[in-house]
Amino acid sequence: MMETQIMVEQAVEAFRKLLEEQLERVERMEKDAVSEKKEKKCIKIGIVDGDGIGPIIVKQAQRVAERLLAEEIANGSVILKRIEGLTIENRLQTGKTLPNGVLDAIKDCDVFLKGPTTTPKGGSMESANVALRRELDLFANVRPVSIPEKGIDWAFFRENTEGEYVLGSRGVQISDKMAVDFKVTTTLGTKRIARAAFDYAKRNGKKNVAIVTKANIMKKTDGNFSAICHEVAKDYPEITVEDWYVDIMAANLINESMASRFEVFLLPNLYGDILTDEAAQIQGGVGTAGSANTGDHYGMFEAIHGSAPRMIEEGLGEYANPASILRALVMLLDHVGLSVKAKKLTDAITKTDTDLSVRVTGNRDGATCKQYTDALLLHL
């Protein structure tokens, strides 16, 4: 009994430190919210390979970026900067999720295009993505899904720095009897993702925002998330707001009689992670969707799939589909104000996807990543 009491006291002390750290994070967010944002004359775009198939697909995406942005690169308004070292080997060797030099190089950029990174199994190291979102305060994860033939045009706005993920690796274990993890929802964190979702809806003529939670069970965290989103919604009277529970929404996404009525989704971190993968699968697979992670100062754009170690082990890496990283590049271009170039790339992807001679299957019976990109460059 005495041993159990000691463990409980240690867990309470650990929780106290976590609460103090999170309150300090809120104070930093509040200070940053009032800081002046400076307009950039030159946009610096980082290129980060990642692990597994990452270097293969990123290499092709860089070729596309260099072709699309040749004029901007020549006149100095855009700089492409390769960033080395965000590999599983380097992270394990240094014992750091984000090695110092790598993080500094990323912070020297305005935005960066990133290949998938591997997270070691067993909890020995935090996900590089989670760490980057936290360090760069990339609070908005935005994932579009479009299936025109089904009338689907979805935009998911997932809160990116809170929820279960902010402390996901810092739970407590009480002997072998019990484990506890923590979930965090802050007022400011929720307000800013809600504002991003409603601003997007207003700019793009969307009339419906679906708030997705499990507020009937998680009454404090999810309950607050929903309530705060409704407060923000009052500034957008032209937009209809609905509350949905995440389990029902997971079913609705594959309900053809319901799916096309949704437009913009607003979700806490974990639910957003799950539902956006489901939505990407409906679109054609996780390899078909790009992802934006943005904040007030930085932007990370990436493929939403993993590093595909199986493909590397089987010697199929060159047959990886570059569609997801290319769609991430579209989002990056839009984000930095190069919408004409983004539209040009979107059109080229659409044309290439209809060319059966360069159909990527992920196996030797399909086109390679390079062959697909060669065909796409012709359409540019």
PDB file of C-alpha atoms in Angstrom, residues 65-297:
ATOM      1  CA  ALA A  65       8.946  23.137 -57.901  1.00  0.00           C
ATOM      2  CA  GLU A  66      12.087  24.167 -59.774  1.00  0.00           C
ATOM      3  CA  ARG A  67      10.216  24.098 -63.098  1.00  0.00           C
ATOM      4  CA  LEU A  68       7.141  25.932 -61.803  1.00  0.00           C
ATOM      5  CA  LEU A  69       9.116  28.573 -59.915  1.00  0.00           C
ATOM      6  CA  ALA A  70      11.986  29.051 -62.355  1.00  0.00           C
ATOM      7  CA  GLU A  71      11.157  32.731 -62.888  1.00  0.00           C
ATOM      8  CA  GLU A  72      10.779  33.475 -59.158  1.00  0.00           C
ATOM      9  CA  ILE A  73      13.989  31.639 -58.325  1.00  0.00           C
ATOM     10  CA  ALA A  74      15.838  33.574 -61.039  1.00  0.00           C
ATOM     11  CA  ASN A  75      14.676  36.987 -59.778  1.00  0.00           C
ATOM     12  CA  GLY A  76      15.312  36.111 -56.131  1.00  0.00           C
ATOM     13  CA  SER A  77      11.736  36.298 -54.892  1.00  0.00           C
ATOM     14  CA  VAL A  78      11.803  32.581 -54.047  1.00  0.00           C
ATOM     15  CA  ILE A  79      14.663  30.527 -52.610  1.00  0.00           C
ATOM     16  CA  LEU A  80      14.626  26.723 -52.440  1.00  0.00           C
ATOM     17  CA  LYS A  81      16.763  25.429 -49.587  1.00  0.00           C
ATOM     18  CA  ARG A  82      17.586  21.749 -49.044  1.00  0.00           C
ATOM     19  CA  ILE A  83      17.594  20.734 -45.376  1.00  0.00           C
ATOM     20  CA  GLU A  84      19.481  17.581 -44.442  1.00  0.00           C
ATOM     21  CA  GLY A  85      19.371  15.514 -41.276  1.00  0.00           C
ATOM     22  CA  LEU A  86      15.712  14.891 -40.462  1.00  0.00           C
ATOM     23  CA  THR A  87      16.249  11.156 -40.826  1.00  0.00           C
ATOM     24  CA  ILE A  88      15.546   8.330 -38.416  1.00  0.00           C
ATOM     25  CA  GLU A  89      19.263   7.486 -38.380  1.00  0.00           C
ATOM     26  CA  ASN A  90      20.309  11.003 -37.381  1.00  0.00           C
ATOM     27  CA  ARG A  91      17.539  11.337 -34.805  1.00  0.00           C
ATOM     28  CA  LEU A  92      18.478   8.064 -33.144  1.00  0.00           C
ATOM     29  CA  GLN A  93      22.196   8.899 -33.228  1.00  0.00           C
ATOM     30  CA  THR A  94      21.704  12.320 -31.622  1.00  0.00           C
ATOM     31  CA  GLY A  95      18.955  11.118 -29.302  1.00  0.00           C
ATOM     32  CA  LYS A  96      16.842  14.105 -30.373  1.00  0.00           C
ATOM     33  CA  THR A  97      13.526  14.083 -32.186  1.00  0.00           C
ATOM     34  CA  LEU A  98      14.577  17.349 -33.850  1.00  0.00           C
ATOM     35  CA  PRO A  99      18.377  17.647 -33.992  1.00  0.00           C
ATOM     36  CA  ASN A 100      19.447  21.233 -33.246  1.00  0.00           C
ATOM     37  CA  GLY A 101      20.937  22.065 -36.618  1.00  0.00           C
ATOM     38  CA  VAL A 102      17.927  20.681 -38.459  1.00  0.00           C
ATOM     39  CA  LEU A 103      15.429  22.672 -36.426  1.00  0.00           C
ATOM     40  CA  ASP A 104      17.463  25.864 -36.866  1.00  0.00           C
ATOM     41  CA  ALA A 105      17.579  25.330 -40.636  1.00  0.00           C
ATOM     42  CA  ILE A 106      13.813  24.809 -40.763  1.00  0.00           C
ATOM     43  CA  LYS A 107      13.214  27.938 -38.692  1.00  0.00           C
ATOM     44  CA  ASP A 108      15.297  29.868 -41.220  1.00  0.00           C
ATOM     45  CA  CYS A 109      12.589  29.115 -43.813  1.00  0.00           C
ATOM     46  CA  ASP A 110       9.097  30.526 -44.170  1.00  0.00           C
ATOM     47  CA  VAL A 111       7.569  27.252 -45.309  1.00  0.00           C
ATOM     48  CA  PHE A 112       8.902  23.789 -46.035  1.00  0.00           C
ATOM     49  CA  LEU A 113       7.927  20.733 -48.061  1.00  0.00           C
ATOM     50  CA  LYS A 114       8.503  17.558 -46.082  1.00  0.00           C
ATOM     51  CA  GLY A 115       8.625  13.870 -46.874  1.00  0.00           C
ATOM     52  CA  PRO A 116       7.260  11.300 -44.396  1.00  0.00           C
ATOM     53  CA  THR A 117       9.311  10.534 -41.296  1.00  0.00           C
ATOM     54  CA  THR A 118       9.530   7.281 -39.350  1.00  0.00           C
ATOM     55  CA  THR A 119       8.664   7.173 -35.650  1.00  0.00           C
ATOM     56  CA  PRO A 120      10.486   4.402 -33.730  1.00  0.00           C
ATOM     57  CA  LYS A 121       8.180   1.839 -32.196  1.00  0.00           C
ATOM     58  CA  GLY A 122       7.906   1.383 -28.458  1.00  0.00           C
ATOM     59  CA  GLY A 123       7.733   5.048 -27.450  1.00  0.00           C
ATOM     60  CA  SER A 124      11.503   5.573 -27.414  1.00  0.00           C
ATOM     61  CA  MET A 125      11.216   8.824 -29.372  1.00  0.00           C
ATOM     62  CA  GLU A 126       8.472  11.318 -30.103  1.00  0.00           C
ATOM     63  CA  SER A 127       7.036  11.706 -33.590  1.00  0.00           C
ATOM     64  CA  ALA A 128       9.000  14.298 -35.581  1.00  0.00           C
ATOM     65  CA  ASN A 129       5.711  15.667 -36.922  1.00  0.00           C
ATOM     66  CA  VAL A 130       4.273  16.198 -33.460  1.00  0.00           C
ATOM     67  CA  ALA A 131       7.493  17.881 -32.343  1.00  0.00           C
ATOM     68  CA  LEU A 132       7.578  20.164 -35.402  1.00  0.00           C
ATOM     69  CA  ARG A 133       3.968  21.198 -34.905  1.00  0.00           C
ATOM     70  CA  ARG A 134       4.734  22.104 -31.310  1.00  0.00           C
ATOM     71  CA  GLU A 135       8.090  23.844 -31.882  1.00  0.00           C
ATOM     72  CA  LEU A 136       6.790  25.896 -34.827  1.00  0.00           C
ATOM     73  CA  ASP A 137       3.286  26.313 -33.349  1.00  0.00           C
ATOM     74  CA  LEU A 138       1.653  24.912 -36.473  1.00  0.00           C
ATOM     75  CA  PHE A 139      -1.822  24.937 -35.016  1.00  0.00           C
ATOM     76  CA  ALA A 140      -3.869  24.297 -38.166  1.00  0.00           C
ATOM     77  CA  ASN A 141      -3.731  21.013 -40.039  1.00  0.00           C
ATOM     78  CA  VAL A 142      -5.676  21.471 -43.276  1.00  0.00           C
ATOM     79  CA  ARG A 143      -6.534  18.587 -45.563  1.00  0.00           C
ATOM     80  CA  PRO A 144      -8.751  18.980 -48.646  1.00  0.00           C
ATOM     81  CA  VAL A 145     -10.536  16.011 -50.205  1.00  0.00           C
ATOM     82  CA  SER A 146     -12.232  16.296 -53.594  1.00  0.00           C
ATOM     83  CA  ILE A 147     -14.310  13.660 -55.409  1.00  0.00           C
ATOM     84  CA  PRO A 148     -16.221  15.623 -58.074  1.00  0.00           C
ATOM     85  CA  GLU A 149     -18.146  12.635 -59.408  1.00  0.00           C
ATOM     86  CA  LYS A 150     -19.673  12.163 -55.927  1.00  0.00           C
ATOM     87  CA  GLY A 151     -20.260  15.856 -55.312  1.00  0.00           C
ATOM     88  CA  ILE A 152     -17.667  15.833 -52.516  1.00  0.00           C
ATOM     89  CA  ASP A 153     -15.541  18.911 -51.835  1.00  0.00           C
ATOM     90  CA  TRP A 154     -14.371  18.686 -48.224  1.00  0.00           C
ATOM     91  CA  ALA A 155     -11.907  20.766 -46.196  1.00  0.00           C
ATOM     92  CA  PHE A 156     -10.818  19.434 -42.804  1.00  0.00           C
ATOM     93  CA  PHE A 157      -9.464  21.844 -40.187  1.00  0.00           C
ATOM     94  CA  ARG A 158      -7.806  19.791 -37.468  1.00  0.00           C
ATOM     95  CA  GLU A 159      -6.402  21.466 -34.348  1.00  0.00           C
ATOM     96  CA  ASN A 160      -2.764  20.470 -34.483  1.00  0.00           C
ATOM     97  CA  THR A 161      -0.999  21.299 -31.210  1.00  0.00           C
ATOM     98  CA  GLU A 162      -3.332  20.233 -28.404  1.00  0.00           C
ATOM     99  CA  GLY A 163      -5.730  17.397 -27.616  1.00  0.00           C
ATOM    100  CA  GLU A 164      -4.206  14.014 -26.841  1.00  0.00           C
ATOM    101  CA  TYR A 165      -1.062  14.644 -28.878  1.00  0.00           C
ATOM    102  CA  VAL A 166       0.456  17.541 -26.967  1.00  0.00           C
ATOM    103  CA  LEU A 167       1.188  15.280 -23.989  1.00  0.00           C
ATOM    104  CA  GLY A 168       0.812  11.934 -25.688  1.00  0.00           C
ATOM    105  CA  SER A 169       4.263  10.734 -24.706  1.00  0.00           C
ATOM    106  CA  ARG A 170       4.106  12.094 -21.137  1.00  0.00           C
ATOM    107  CA  GLY A 171       1.435  10.027 -19.427  1.00  0.00           C
ATOM    108  CA  VAL A 172       1.977   8.241 -16.104  1.00  0.00           C
ATOM    109  CA  GLN A 173       2.207   4.569 -15.234  1.00  0.00           C
ATOM    110  CA  ILE A 174       1.077   3.378 -11.801  1.00  0.00           C
ATOM    111  CA  SER A 175       2.970   0.096 -11.266  1.00  0.00           C
ATOM    112  CA  ASP A 176       1.554  -2.566 -13.586  1.00  0.00           C
ATOM    113  CA  LYS A 177      -2.040  -1.784 -12.673  1.00  0.00           C
ATOM    114  CA  MET A 178      -2.905   1.409 -14.480  1.00  0.00           C
ATOM    115  CA  ALA A 179      -1.757   3.940 -17.077  1.00  0.00           C
ATOM    116  CA  VAL A 180      -3.107   7.460 -17.608  1.00  0.00           C
ATOM    117  CA  ASP A 181      -2.635   9.819 -20.564  1.00  0.00           C
ATOM    118  CA  PHE A 182      -3.750  13.440 -20.773  1.00  0.00           C
ATOM    119  CA  LYS A 183      -5.810  15.584 -23.141  1.00  0.00           C
ATOM    120  CA  VAL A 184      -5.526  19.373 -23.321  1.00  0.00           C
ATOM    121  CA  THR A 185      -7.940  21.956 -24.745  1.00  0.00           C
ATOM    122  CA  THR A 186      -7.219  25.670 -24.389  1.00  0.00           C
ATOM    123  CA  THR A 187      -9.486  28.590 -25.166  1.00  0.00           C
ATOM    124  CA  LEU A 188      -7.001  30.408 -27.395  1.00  0.00           C
ATOM    125  CA  GLY A 189      -5.911  27.222 -29.153  1.00  0.00           C
ATOM    126  CA  THR A 190      -9.506  26.406 -30.022  1.00  0.00           C
ATOM    127  CA  LYS A 191     -10.376  29.963 -31.047  1.00  0.00           C
ATOM    128  CA  ARG A 192      -7.585  30.196 -33.575  1.00  0.00           C
ATOM    129  CA  ILE A 193      -8.365  26.885 -35.332  1.00  0.00           C
ATOM    130  CA  ALA A 194     -12.064  27.815 -35.356  1.00  0.00           C
ATOM    131  CA  ARG A 195     -11.234  31.221 -36.836  1.00  0.00           C
ATOM    132  CA  ALA A 196      -9.100  29.567 -39.519  1.00  0.00           C
ATOM    133  CA  ALA A 197     -11.946  27.205 -40.478  1.00  0.00           C
ATOM    134  CA  PHE A 198     -14.625  29.894 -40.601  1.00  0.00           C
ATOM    135  CA  ASP A 199     -12.377  32.326 -42.482  1.00  0.00           C
ATOM    136  CA  TYR A 200     -11.739  29.618 -45.072  1.00  0.00           C
ATOM    137  CA  ALA A 201     -15.451  28.902 -45.369  1.00  0.00           C
ATOM    138  CA  LYS A 202     -16.243  32.579 -45.843  1.00  0.00           C
ATOM    139  CA  ARG A 203     -13.483  33.132 -48.443  1.00  0.00           C
ATOM    140  CA  ASN A 204     -14.545  30.109 -50.454  1.00  0.00           C
ATOM    141  CA  GLY A 205     -18.309  30.556 -50.330  1.00  0.00           C
ATOM    142  CA  LYS A 206     -18.909  27.541 -48.103  1.00  0.00           C
ATOM    143  CA  LYS A 207     -22.153  27.580 -46.135  1.00  0.00           C
ATOM    144  CA  ASN A 208     -21.712  24.700 -43.693  1.00  0.00           C
ATOM    145  CA  VAL A 209     -19.188  24.007 -40.911  1.00  0.00           C
ATOM    146  CA  ALA A 210     -19.451  20.716 -39.013  1.00  0.00           C
ATOM    147  CA  ILE A 211     -17.910  20.693 -35.508  1.00  0.00           C
ATOM    148  CA  VAL A 212     -16.868  17.127 -34.730  1.00  0.00           C
ATOM    149  CA  THR A 213     -16.257  16.043 -31.114  1.00  0.00           C
ATOM    150  CA  LYS A 214     -17.217  13.456 -28.521  1.00  0.00           C
ATOM    151  CA  ALA A 215     -18.596  16.134 -26.197  1.00  0.00           C
ATOM    152  CA  ASN A 216     -21.204  13.783 -24.767  1.00  0.00           C
ATOM    153  CA  ILE A 217     -18.364  11.832 -23.121  1.00  0.00           C
ATOM    154  CA  MET A 218     -15.381  14.232 -22.921  1.00  0.00           C
ATOM    155  CA  LYS A 219     -17.457  16.982 -21.362  1.00  0.00           C
ATOM    156  CA  LYS A 220     -14.646  19.333 -20.295  1.00  0.00           C
ATOM    157  CA  THR A 221     -12.205  19.180 -23.215  1.00  0.00           C
ATOM    158  CA  ASP A 222     -14.529  18.393 -26.125  1.00  0.00           C
ATOM    159  CA  GLY A 223     -17.376  20.264 -24.475  1.00  0.00           C
ATOM    160  CA  ASN A 224     -15.250  23.409 -24.303  1.00  0.00           C
ATOM    161  CA  PHE A 225     -14.030  22.887 -27.868  1.00  0.00           C
ATOM    162  CA  SER A 226     -17.601  22.847 -29.169  1.00  0.00           C
ATOM    163  CA  ALA A 227     -18.725  25.804 -27.037  1.00  0.00           C
ATOM    164  CA  ILE A 228     -15.765  27.970 -28.071  1.00  0.00           C
ATOM    165  CA  CYS A 229     -16.280  27.139 -31.762  1.00  0.00           C
ATOM    166  CA  HIS A 230     -19.910  28.241 -31.468  1.00  0.00           C
ATOM    167  CA  GLU A 231     -18.763  31.525 -29.912  1.00  0.00           C
ATOM    168  CA  VAL A 232     -16.478  32.163 -32.889  1.00  0.00           C
ATOM    169  CA  ALA A 233     -19.290  31.171 -35.258  1.00  0.00           C
ATOM    170  CA  LYS A 234     -21.358  34.153 -34.108  1.00  0.00           C
ATOM    171  CA  ASP A 235     -19.057  36.349 -36.219  1.00  0.00           C
ATOM    172  CA  TYR A 236     -20.103  34.392 -39.333  1.00  0.00           C
ATOM    173  CA  PRO A 237     -23.923  34.505 -39.351  1.00  0.00           C
ATOM    174  CA  GLU A 238     -24.112  33.496 -43.015  1.00  0.00           C
ATOM    175  CA  ILE A 239     -22.603  30.066 -42.205  1.00  0.00           C
ATOM    176  CA  THR A 240     -24.640  27.175 -40.793  1.00  0.00           C
ATOM    177  CA  VAL A 241     -22.957  25.379 -37.875  1.00  0.00           C
ATOM    178  CA  GLU A 242     -23.704  21.802 -36.869  1.00  0.00           C
ATOM    179  CA  ASP A 243     -22.428  19.569 -34.060  1.00  0.00           C
ATOM    180  CA  TRP A 244     -21.618  15.941 -34.814  1.00  0.00           C
ATOM    181  CA  TYR A 245     -20.123  13.163 -32.693  1.00  0.00           C
ATOM    182  CA  VAL A 246     -17.028  11.638 -34.232  1.00  0.00           C
ATOM    183  CA  ASP A 247     -18.382   8.073 -34.405  1.00  0.00           C
ATOM    184  CA  ILE A 248     -21.479   9.176 -36.313  1.00  0.00           C
ATOM    185  CA  MET A 249     -19.404  11.386 -38.609  1.00  0.00           C
ATOM    186  CA  ALA A 250     -17.130   8.448 -39.411  1.00  0.00           C
ATOM    187  CA  ALA A 251     -20.225   6.640 -40.639  1.00  0.00           C
ATOM    188  CA  ASN A 252     -21.574   9.683 -42.485  1.00  0.00           C
ATOM    189  CA  LEU A 253     -18.432  10.040 -44.574  1.00  0.00           C
ATOM    190  CA  ILE A 254     -19.176   6.728 -46.279  1.00  0.00           C
ATOM    191  CA  ASN A 255     -22.923   7.331 -46.427  1.00  0.00           C
ATOM    192  CA  GLU A 256     -23.480   8.469 -50.015  1.00  0.00           C
ATOM    193  CA  SER A 257     -26.790  10.078 -49.126  1.00  0.00           C
ATOM    194  CA  MET A 258     -25.061  12.293 -46.550  1.00  0.00           C
ATOM    195  CA  ALA A 259     -21.464  12.785 -47.663  1.00  0.00           C
ATOM    196  CA  SER A 260     -21.990  15.487 -50.280  1.00  0.00           C
ATOM    197  CA  ARG A 261     -23.856  17.803 -47.882  1.00  0.00           C
ATOM    198  CA  PHE A 262     -20.713  18.454 -45.816  1.00  0.00           C
ATOM    199  CA  GLU A 263     -18.215  21.183 -46.713  1.00  0.00           C
ATOM    200  CA  VAL A 264     -15.905  22.253 -43.871  1.00  0.00           C
ATOM    201  CA  PHE A 265     -15.030  20.136 -40.842  1.00  0.00           C
ATOM    202  CA  LEU A 266     -13.663  21.557 -37.584  1.00  0.00           C
ATOM    203  CA  LEU A 267     -12.097  18.972 -35.275  1.00  0.00           C
ATOM    204  CA  PRO A 268      -9.817  18.473 -32.269  1.00  0.00           C
ATOM    205  CA  ASN A 269      -6.491  16.782 -32.908  1.00  0.00           C
ATOM    206  CA  LEU A 270      -7.125  13.036 -32.558  1.00  0.00           C
ATOM    207  CA  TYR A 271     -10.478  12.960 -34.336  1.00  0.00           C
ATOM    208  CA  GLY A 272      -9.030  15.047 -37.157  1.00  0.00           C
ATOM    209  CA  ASP A 273      -6.163  12.609 -37.569  1.00  0.00           C
ATOM    210  CA  ILE A 274      -8.503   9.643 -37.875  1.00  0.00           C
ATOM    211  CA  LEU A 275     -11.228  11.157 -40.055  1.00  0.00           C
ATOM    212  CA  THR A 276      -8.843  12.757 -42.542  1.00  0.00           C
ATOM    213  CA  ASP A 277      -7.249   9.377 -43.231  1.00  0.00           C
ATOM    214  CA  GLU A 278     -10.717   7.904 -43.741  1.00  0.00           C
ATOM    215  CA  ALA A 279     -11.600  10.761 -46.083  1.00  0.00           C
ATOM    216  CA  ALA A 280      -8.376  10.323 -48.050  1.00  0.00           C
ATOM    217  CA  GLN A 281      -9.137   6.626 -48.444  1.00  0.00           C
ATOM    218  CA  ILE A 282     -12.560   7.504 -49.851  1.00  0.00           C
ATOM    219  CA  GLN A 283     -10.811   9.808 -52.327  1.00  0.00           C
ATOM    220  CA  GLY A 284      -8.574   6.985 -53.520  1.00  0.00           C
ATOM    221  CA  GLY A 285      -6.072   6.271 -50.744  1.00  0.00           C
ATOM    222  CA  VAL A 286      -3.801   8.160 -48.368  1.00  0.00           C
ATOM    223  CA  GLY A 287      -1.305   8.466 -51.210  1.00  0.00           C
ATOM    224  CA  THR A 288      -3.662  10.842 -53.014  1.00  0.00           C
ATOM    225  CA  ALA A 289      -3.973  13.573 -50.376  1.00  0.00           C
ATOM    226  CA  GLY A 290      -1.698  16.400 -49.314  1.00  0.00           C
ATOM    227  CA  SER A 291      -1.585  18.098 -45.945  1.00  0.00           C
ATOM    228  CA  ALA A 292      -0.851  21.622 -44.707  1.00  0.00           C
ATOM    229  CA  ASN A 293       0.318  22.431 -41.192  1.00  0.00           C
ATOM    230  CA  THR A 294       0.292  26.182 -40.691  1.00  0.00           C
ATOM    231  CA  GLY A 295       0.708  28.753 -37.960  1.00  0.00           C
ATOM    232  CA  ASP A 296       1.263  32.479 -37.755  1.00  0.00           C
ATOM    233  CA  HIS A 297       4.953  32.288 -38.732  1.00  0.00           C
TER     234      HIS A 297
END
